[in-house]
XYZ file of C-alpha atoms in Angstrom:
256
model
C -2.553 -31.671 12.071
C -2.088 -28.150 10.702
C -3.618 -26.542 7.515
C -0.440 -26.762 5.676
C 0.279 -30.603 6.595
C -3.315 -31.396 5.585
C -2.682 -29.578 2.137
C 0.458 -31.676 1.671
C -1.267 -34.936 2.437
C -4.148 -34.707 0.310
C -2.047 -36.259 -2.627
C 0.537 -39.048 -1.941
C 4.336 -38.303 -2.005
C 4.570 -40.692 -4.859
C 2.132 -38.870 -6.997
C 3.918 -35.532 -6.305
C 7.296 -37.066 -7.513
C 5.544 -38.301 -10.577
C 4.545 -34.819 -11.331
C 7.723 -33.332 -10.680
C 9.561 -35.963 -12.805
C 7.032 -35.264 -15.705
C 7.865 -31.664 -15.379
C 11.572 -31.986 -15.082
C 11.974 -34.524 -17.978
C 9.271 -33.356 -20.410
C 8.302 -29.729 -19.324
C 4.912 -31.161 -18.846
C 2.686 -28.014 -18.112
C -0.129 -29.895 -16.872
C 2.029 -31.481 -14.275
C 3.296 -27.975 -13.226
C -0.377 -26.774 -13.084
C -1.245 -29.594 -10.710
C 1.823 -28.979 -8.541
C 1.082 -25.110 -8.358
C -2.547 -25.785 -7.460
C -1.795 -28.467 -4.954
C 0.745 -26.150 -3.134
C -1.367 -22.868 -3.509
C -2.611 -22.685 -0.125
C 0.789 -23.520 1.390
C 2.434 -20.809 -0.459
C -0.282 -18.399 0.843
C 0.190 -19.398 4.288
C 3.917 -18.970 4.288
C 3.443 -15.487 2.486
C 1.054 -14.485 5.172
C 3.431 -15.281 8.033
C 5.674 -12.687 6.636
C 3.062 -10.078 5.504
C 0.525 -10.294 8.347
C -2.186 -9.094 5.887
C -0.142 -5.810 4.863
C -0.289 -4.415 1.477
C 2.567 -6.466 -0.039
C 0.910 -9.969 0.825
C 0.154 -10.418 -2.819
C 3.537 -9.666 -3.742
C 4.912 -12.161 -1.365
C 2.482 -14.929 -2.672
C 3.926 -14.120 -6.125
C 7.253 -14.471 -4.794
C 6.427 -17.612 -3.210
C 5.132 -18.891 -6.405
C 8.420 -18.207 -8.132
C 10.107 -20.095 -5.389
C 7.727 -23.249 -5.943
C 8.797 -23.299 -9.418
C 12.316 -23.111 -8.665
C 12.137 -25.829 -6.105
C 10.213 -27.984 -8.686
C 13.233 -27.538 -11.099
C 15.763 -28.087 -8.490
C 14.357 -30.946 -6.280
C 16.581 -34.174 -6.533
C 14.106 -37.098 -6.960
C 17.006 -39.524 -6.081
C 17.113 -38.266 -2.386
C 14.820 -40.057 -0.028
C 12.861 -37.206 1.268
C 9.673 -35.552 0.859
C 9.335 -32.574 -1.602
C 7.775 -30.415 1.135
C 11.027 -30.484 3.209
C 12.951 -28.901 0.185
C 9.962 -26.832 -0.848
C 9.219 -24.824 2.485
C 12.798 -23.507 3.065
C 13.335 -22.649 -0.632
C 10.080 -20.444 -0.548
C 10.835 -18.873 2.720
C 14.308 -18.074 1.203
C 12.748 -16.335 -1.559
C 10.423 -14.440 0.490
C 13.215 -13.380 2.796
C 15.369 -12.177 0.126
C 12.636 -10.054 -1.443
C 11.775 -8.493 1.827
C 15.560 -7.821 2.205
C 16.038 -6.268 -1.187
C 12.756 -4.753 -2.233
C 10.682 -3.664 0.570
C 12.903 -0.980 2.233
C 11.506 2.711 2.221
C 14.783 4.233 1.475
C 17.972 2.784 -0.099
C 19.918 0.955 2.334
C 23.352 -0.791 1.544
C 23.114 -4.650 1.291
C 25.567 -5.368 3.968
C 23.636 -3.321 6.303
C 20.425 -5.097 5.649
C 22.126 -8.338 6.120
C 23.667 -7.323 9.488
C 20.315 -5.918 10.778
C 18.451 -9.167 11.394
C 21.487 -10.640 12.997
C 21.792 -7.858 15.607
C 18.715 -8.841 17.783
C 19.757 -12.571 17.983
C 23.371 -11.832 18.857
C 22.320 -9.233 21.384
C 19.865 -11.906 23.043
C 22.966 -14.273 23.220
C 25.223 -11.846 24.621
C 22.594 -10.847 27.171
C 22.187 -14.296 28.376
C 26.133 -14.925 28.453
C 26.947 -11.583 30.187
C 23.863 -11.054 32.318
C 23.541 -7.467 31.084
C 22.977 -5.625 27.945
C 25.815 -5.824 25.537
C 27.804 -2.828 24.354
C 27.827 -1.767 20.698
C 31.411 -2.843 20.574
C 30.514 -6.370 21.930
C 27.864 -6.807 19.431
C 30.188 -5.782 16.674
C 33.043 -8.092 17.952
C 30.593 -11.176 17.857
C 29.430 -10.148 14.354
C 32.985 -9.582 13.101
C 32.015 -6.026 11.814
C 32.872 -2.470 12.903
C 31.066 -0.585 15.573
C 29.968 1.901 12.854
C 28.211 -0.846 10.911
C 26.128 -1.915 13.811
C 25.118 1.663 14.750
C 24.211 2.333 10.843
C 22.162 -1.066 10.749
C 20.311 -0.131 13.985
C 19.572 3.281 12.698
C 18.598 1.999 9.062
C 16.203 -0.413 10.831
C 14.040 2.520 11.615
C 13.568 3.288 7.905
C 12.059 -0.043 6.864
C 8.566 1.540 6.692
C 7.994 5.103 5.867
C 4.871 6.790 7.236
C 2.452 8.405 4.931
C 2.021 12.136 5.149
C -1.520 11.528 5.973
C -0.620 9.353 9.048
C -2.341 10.782 12.199
C -0.544 11.743 15.234
C -1.995 12.937 18.481
C -1.744 16.717 18.928
C -2.938 17.220 22.499
C -4.094 15.659 25.601
C -7.692 16.117 24.428
C -7.149 13.506 21.739
C -7.108 15.822 18.821
C -5.065 14.783 15.988
C -3.099 16.310 12.975
C -1.477 14.601 10.024
C 2.217 14.778 9.386
C 1.550 16.964 6.388
C 0.106 19.522 8.702
C 3.128 19.810 10.648
C 5.909 19.558 7.819
C 7.845 22.517 7.031
C 7.355 23.935 3.526
C 9.140 26.422 1.542
C 8.016 30.074 2.058
C 8.521 32.179 -0.846
C 7.912 35.180 1.336
C 11.478 34.690 2.801
C 13.079 35.228 -0.727
C 10.787 38.231 -1.471
C 11.560 39.764 1.989
C 15.321 39.638 1.082
C 14.776 41.159 -2.373
C 12.637 43.834 -0.772
C 15.536 44.540 1.759
C 17.931 44.895 -1.270
C 15.802 47.326 -2.932
C 15.316 49.495 -0.061
C 19.088 49.687 0.327
C 19.822 50.528 -3.114
C 16.814 52.384 -4.465
C 18.015 55.742 -2.938
C 20.882 55.695 -5.493
C 18.278 56.607 -8.164
C 16.976 59.987 -9.073
C 13.342 60.771 -8.243
C 12.534 60.330 -11.839
C 14.260 56.895 -12.245
C 12.573 55.759 -9.140
C 9.069 56.697 -10.610
C 9.697 54.852 -13.787
C 10.796 51.689 -11.864
C 7.781 52.094 -9.833
C 5.518 52.342 -13.093
C 7.074 49.695 -15.206
C 8.111 47.013 -12.764
C 5.616 47.396 -9.736
C 2.481 48.865 -11.381
C 2.970 46.908 -14.627
C 2.666 49.788 -17.035
C 4.252 49.885 -20.407
C 6.914 52.353 -21.282
C 4.363 54.097 -23.407
C 1.908 54.120 -20.631
C 4.539 55.382 -18.165
C 5.494 58.272 -20.543
C 2.025 59.253 -20.615
C 1.643 59.227 -16.966
C 4.528 61.212 -16.088
C 4.834 63.331 -19.282
C 7.747 61.826 -21.090
C 8.370 60.338 -24.524
C 8.531 56.502 -24.609
C 12.067 56.795 -25.794
C 13.143 59.007 -22.917
C 11.168 56.453 -20.533
C 13.280 53.586 -22.214
C 16.767 55.401 -21.662
C 15.997 56.415 -18.273
C 14.858 52.701 -17.378
C 18.119 51.153 -18.702
C 19.976 53.794 -16.731
C 18.167 53.068 -13.622
C 18.600 49.145 -13.956
C 22.249 49.348 -14.481
C 22.633 51.530 -11.302
C 20.583 49.018 -9.387
C 22.582 45.883 -10.860
C 25.935 47.491 -9.987
C 24.698 48.410 -6.424
C 23.410 44.794 -6.030
C 26.818 43.235 -6.787
C 28.557 45.333 -4.080
């Protein structure tokens, strides 16, 4: 006897039905608490089957509890069957919907999520029937979807879980490792600076020696107009006028 069946047999089916009836008819919170406590281990076991101890295990337990409450509300006591026969598929359905809709690392259209789990089953069926691996078109025909839908679902299936940038991968035969962050490309601001430097080198010759000197002092050396004037022996007003002239020349040249 499994752990799940042992848990279900700890209380008689008649008692289970009495608790369900009390909750359905009178919203008896005590009866609900007894049912939740009784089926807690079963829900955890079902959640574990789909999480295998991964980080979202607790989320699946909560989803399973939602399924339990829904099953308690919807179970028809007039049917001659045990509550567990209705509870288990209800909880599994909730968990599968959650996994389908909430746990993908990237946004994937719902139709693709629904096709994905069916591809392997259909592929196995066709392999047995044909004695070879089926083509994309054959799988699409059996699923009654387009070839593009099958290809997209197969590709999107690889996006179910994203790797952390701290994920280690082997770098060489000696067993040395690096993280994905180590090998990810990053924006290099020097490219933009190099491009600007090339533009300046091309257009600076249009300036007079005095204008180039002022641009050097004010924009590269970081001097004020007053300090620039003191360095080169001009008034601040003269420096300001030459600076405006130089800037306009550079702007006009850069647009060409």
